[in-house]
PDB file of C-alpha atoms in Angstrom:
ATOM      1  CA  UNK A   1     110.214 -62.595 -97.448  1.00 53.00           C
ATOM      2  CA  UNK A   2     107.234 -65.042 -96.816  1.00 55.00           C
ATOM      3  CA  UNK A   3     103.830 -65.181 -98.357  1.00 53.00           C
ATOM      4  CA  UNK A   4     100.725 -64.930 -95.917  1.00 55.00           C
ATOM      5  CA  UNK A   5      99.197 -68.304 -95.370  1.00 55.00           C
ATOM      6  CA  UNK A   6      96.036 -69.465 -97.350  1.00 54.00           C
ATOM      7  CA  UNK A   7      95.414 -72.600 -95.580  1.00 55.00           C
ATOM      8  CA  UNK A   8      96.837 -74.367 -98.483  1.00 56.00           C
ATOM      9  CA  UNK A   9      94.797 -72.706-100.870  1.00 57.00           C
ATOM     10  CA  UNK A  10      95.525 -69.996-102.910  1.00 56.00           C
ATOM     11  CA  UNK A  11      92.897 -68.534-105.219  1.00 57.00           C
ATOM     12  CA  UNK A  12      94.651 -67.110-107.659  1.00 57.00           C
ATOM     13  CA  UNK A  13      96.139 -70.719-108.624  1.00 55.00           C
ATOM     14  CA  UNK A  14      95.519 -72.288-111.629  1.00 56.00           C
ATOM     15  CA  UNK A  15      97.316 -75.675-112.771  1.00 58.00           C
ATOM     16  CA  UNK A  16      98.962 -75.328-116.401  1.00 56.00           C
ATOM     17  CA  UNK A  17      96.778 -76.914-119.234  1.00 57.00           C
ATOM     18  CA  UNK A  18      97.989 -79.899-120.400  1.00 56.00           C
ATOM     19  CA  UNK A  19      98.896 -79.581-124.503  1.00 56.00           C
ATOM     20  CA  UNK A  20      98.056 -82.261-126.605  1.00 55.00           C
ATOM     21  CA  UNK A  21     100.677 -83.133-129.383  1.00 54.00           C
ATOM     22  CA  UNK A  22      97.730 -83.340-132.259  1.00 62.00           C
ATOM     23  CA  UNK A  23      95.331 -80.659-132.702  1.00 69.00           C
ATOM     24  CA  UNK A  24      91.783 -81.545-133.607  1.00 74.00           C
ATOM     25  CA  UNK A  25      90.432 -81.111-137.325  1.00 82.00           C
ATOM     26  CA  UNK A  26      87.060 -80.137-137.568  1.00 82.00           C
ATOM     27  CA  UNK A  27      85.825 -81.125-141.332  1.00 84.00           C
ATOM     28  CA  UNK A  28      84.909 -77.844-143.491  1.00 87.00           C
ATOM     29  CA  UNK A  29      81.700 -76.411-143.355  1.00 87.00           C
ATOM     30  CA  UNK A  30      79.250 -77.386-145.663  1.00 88.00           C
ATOM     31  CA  UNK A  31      76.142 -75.631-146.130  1.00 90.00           C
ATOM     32  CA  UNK A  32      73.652 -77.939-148.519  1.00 90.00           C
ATOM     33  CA  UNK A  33      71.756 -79.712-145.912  1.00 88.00           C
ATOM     34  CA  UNK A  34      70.923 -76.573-144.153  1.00 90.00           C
ATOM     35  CA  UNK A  35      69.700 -74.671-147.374  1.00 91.00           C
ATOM     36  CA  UNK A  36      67.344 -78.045-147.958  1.00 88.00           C
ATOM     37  CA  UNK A  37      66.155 -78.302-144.476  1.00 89.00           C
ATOM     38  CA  UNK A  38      65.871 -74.423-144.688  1.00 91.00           C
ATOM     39  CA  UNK A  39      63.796 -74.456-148.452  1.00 88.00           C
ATOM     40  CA  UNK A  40      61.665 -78.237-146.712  1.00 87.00           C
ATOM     41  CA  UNK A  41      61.047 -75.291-144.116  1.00 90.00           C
ATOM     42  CA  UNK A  42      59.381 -72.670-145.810  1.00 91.00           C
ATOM     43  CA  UNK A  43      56.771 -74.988-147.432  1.00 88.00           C
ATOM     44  CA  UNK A  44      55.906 -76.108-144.041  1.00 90.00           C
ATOM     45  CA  UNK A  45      55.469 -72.525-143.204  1.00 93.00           C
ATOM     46  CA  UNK A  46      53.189 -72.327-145.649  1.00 92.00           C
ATOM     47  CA  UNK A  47      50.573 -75.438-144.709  1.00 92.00           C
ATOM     48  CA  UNK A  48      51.100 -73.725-141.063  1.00 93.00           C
ATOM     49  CA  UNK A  49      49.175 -70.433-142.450  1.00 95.00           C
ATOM     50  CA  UNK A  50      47.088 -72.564-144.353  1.00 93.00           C
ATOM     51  CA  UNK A  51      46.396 -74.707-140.887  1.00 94.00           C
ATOM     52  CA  UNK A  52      46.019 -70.783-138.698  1.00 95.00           C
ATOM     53  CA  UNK A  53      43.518 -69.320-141.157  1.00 95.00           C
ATOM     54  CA  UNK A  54      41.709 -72.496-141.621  1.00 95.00           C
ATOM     55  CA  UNK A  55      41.270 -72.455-137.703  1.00 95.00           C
ATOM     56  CA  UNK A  56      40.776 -68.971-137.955  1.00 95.00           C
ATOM     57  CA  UNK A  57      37.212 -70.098-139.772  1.00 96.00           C
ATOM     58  CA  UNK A  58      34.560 -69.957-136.968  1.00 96.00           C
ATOM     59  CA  UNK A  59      32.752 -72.926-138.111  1.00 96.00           C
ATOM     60  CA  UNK A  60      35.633 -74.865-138.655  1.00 96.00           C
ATOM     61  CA  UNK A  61      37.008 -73.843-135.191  1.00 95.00           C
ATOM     62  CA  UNK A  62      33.981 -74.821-133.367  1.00 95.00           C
ATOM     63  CA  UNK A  63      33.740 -78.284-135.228  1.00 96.00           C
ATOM     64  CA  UNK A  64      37.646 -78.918-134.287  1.00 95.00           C
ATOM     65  CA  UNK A  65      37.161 -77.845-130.439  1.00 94.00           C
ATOM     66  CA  UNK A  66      33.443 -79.905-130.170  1.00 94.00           C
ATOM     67  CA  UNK A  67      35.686 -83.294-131.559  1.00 94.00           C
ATOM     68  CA  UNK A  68      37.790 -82.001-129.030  1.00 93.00           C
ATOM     69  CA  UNK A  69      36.022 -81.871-126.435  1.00 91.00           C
ATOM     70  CA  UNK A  70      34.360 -85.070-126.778  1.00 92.00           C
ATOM     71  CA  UNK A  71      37.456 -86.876-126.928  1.00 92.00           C
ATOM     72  CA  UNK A  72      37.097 -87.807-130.658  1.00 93.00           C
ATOM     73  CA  UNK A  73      40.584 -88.035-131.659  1.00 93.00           C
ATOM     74  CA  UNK A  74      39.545 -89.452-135.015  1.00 94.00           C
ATOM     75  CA  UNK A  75      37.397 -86.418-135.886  1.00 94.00           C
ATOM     76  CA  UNK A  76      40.017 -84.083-135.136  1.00 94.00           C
ATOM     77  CA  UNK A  77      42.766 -85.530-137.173  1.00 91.00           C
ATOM     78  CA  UNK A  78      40.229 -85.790-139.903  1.00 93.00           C
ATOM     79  CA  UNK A  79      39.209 -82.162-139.800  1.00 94.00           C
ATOM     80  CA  UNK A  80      42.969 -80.800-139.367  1.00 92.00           C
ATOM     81  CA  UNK A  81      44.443 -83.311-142.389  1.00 90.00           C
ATOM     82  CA  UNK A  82      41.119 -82.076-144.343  1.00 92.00           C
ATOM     83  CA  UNK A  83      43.489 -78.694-144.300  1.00 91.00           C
ATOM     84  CA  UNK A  84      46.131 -80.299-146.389  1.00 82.00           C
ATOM     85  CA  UNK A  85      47.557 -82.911-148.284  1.00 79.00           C
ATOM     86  CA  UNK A  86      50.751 -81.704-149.011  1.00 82.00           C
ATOM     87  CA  UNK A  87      51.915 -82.641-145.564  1.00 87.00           C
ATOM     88  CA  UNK A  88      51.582 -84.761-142.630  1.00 89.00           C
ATOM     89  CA  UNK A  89      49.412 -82.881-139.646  1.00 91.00           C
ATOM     90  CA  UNK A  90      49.092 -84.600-135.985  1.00 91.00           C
ATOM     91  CA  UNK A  91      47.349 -83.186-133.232  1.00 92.00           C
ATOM     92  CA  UNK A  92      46.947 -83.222-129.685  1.00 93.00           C
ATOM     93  CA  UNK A  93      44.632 -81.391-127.721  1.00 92.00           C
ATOM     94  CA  UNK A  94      43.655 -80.912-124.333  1.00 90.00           C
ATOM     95  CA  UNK A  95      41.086 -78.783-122.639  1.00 88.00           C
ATOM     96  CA  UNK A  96      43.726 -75.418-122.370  1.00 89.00           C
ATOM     97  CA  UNK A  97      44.838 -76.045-125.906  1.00 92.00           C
ATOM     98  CA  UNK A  98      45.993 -78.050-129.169  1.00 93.00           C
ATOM     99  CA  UNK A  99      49.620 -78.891-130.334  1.00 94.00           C
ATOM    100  CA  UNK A 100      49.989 -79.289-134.115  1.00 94.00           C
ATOM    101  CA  UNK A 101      52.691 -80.618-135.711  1.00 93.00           C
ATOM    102  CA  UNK A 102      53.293 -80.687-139.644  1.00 92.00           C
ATOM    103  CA  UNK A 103      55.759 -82.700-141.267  1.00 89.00           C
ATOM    104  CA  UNK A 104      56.884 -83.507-144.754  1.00 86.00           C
ATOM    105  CA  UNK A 105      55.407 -86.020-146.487  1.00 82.00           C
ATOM    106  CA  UNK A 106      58.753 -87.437-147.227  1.00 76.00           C
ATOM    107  CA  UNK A 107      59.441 -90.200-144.557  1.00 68.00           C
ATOM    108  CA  UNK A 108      63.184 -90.958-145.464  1.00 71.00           C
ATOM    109  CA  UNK A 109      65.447 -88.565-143.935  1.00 73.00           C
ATOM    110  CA  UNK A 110      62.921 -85.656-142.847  1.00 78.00           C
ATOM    111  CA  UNK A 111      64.361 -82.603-143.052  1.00 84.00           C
ATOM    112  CA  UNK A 112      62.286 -80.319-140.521  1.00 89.00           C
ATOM    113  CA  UNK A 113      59.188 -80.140-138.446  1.00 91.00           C
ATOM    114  CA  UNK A 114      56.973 -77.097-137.584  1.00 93.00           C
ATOM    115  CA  UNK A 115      55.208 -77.708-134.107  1.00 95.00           C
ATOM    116  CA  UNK A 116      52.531 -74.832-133.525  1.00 94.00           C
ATOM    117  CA  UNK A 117      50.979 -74.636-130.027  1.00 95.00           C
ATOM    118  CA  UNK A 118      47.583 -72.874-129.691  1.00 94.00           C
ATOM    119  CA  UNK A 119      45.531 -71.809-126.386  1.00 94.00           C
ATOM    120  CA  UNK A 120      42.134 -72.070-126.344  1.00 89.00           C
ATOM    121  CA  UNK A 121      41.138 -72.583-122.594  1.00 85.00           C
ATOM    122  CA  UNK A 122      42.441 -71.751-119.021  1.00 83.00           C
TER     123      UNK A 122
END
C-alpha cells in the first residue's frame, strides 16, 4: 500500500517535543505586594474623585481650561495640586483634552498610579 504524495509535506505532521530532564519551579505565590499595591490603590481612587468633582466645579473648570488654553503649564499644575496634598498630580493637556496622573507621595518603591484621561474638545 502507498500513501498519496504531499510534495514532501504532510500537514498532519508534527515533530515530537523535545523533554527536558529538569522541570521548571516556579516560586509559590505570594500575595502581600498585591494587597499593598491594591490598599496604595484605593486611596488614589479617592484623590481621583476628589480631582473629578473638583473639575466638576464650573469655576474651577473654566480657570483650569483658560491656563490651558494659554499654554500656562504652571497655572494648571497649580490649580490641579491645589486639589490635594495627599498625592502627587501631573497634568497634560491639549486642546481635545487633559491627562492626569496621581501618584503616591511615597517616591521609594511606588506601588500604583491612577492615570485619568478627560475630553474636553474635538
Amino acid at each position: 500500500m502507498s500513501y498519496p504524495s504531499y510534495g514532501g509535506w504532510c500537514p498532519h505532521y508534527y515533530p515530537r517535543p523535545y523533554y527536558y530532564s529538569w522541570i521548571r519551579e516556579y516560586p509559590q505565590i505570594k500575595t502581600d505586594t498585591l494587597n499593598q499595591s491594591i490598599q496604595g490603590y484605593y486611596s488614589l481612587m479617592e484623590e481621583g474623585y476628589k480631582i473629578l468633582n473638583r473639575l466638576s466645579d464650573h469655576a474651577f473648570a473654566v480657570q483650569v481650561m483658560t491656563a490651558a488654553q494659554a499654554g500656562n503649564k504652571q497655572e494648571v499644575d497649580r490649580l490641579m495640586k491645589s486639589i490635594s496634598s495627599r498625592s502627587k498630580i501631573s497634568s497634560e493637556f491639549s486642546p481635545s483634552g487633559i491627562g492626569i496622573t496621581v501618584d503616591p507621595l511615597v517616591e521609594t518603591d511606588p506601588c500604583c498610579k491612577l492615570a485619568m484621561f478627560l475630553k474636553w474638545g474635538k
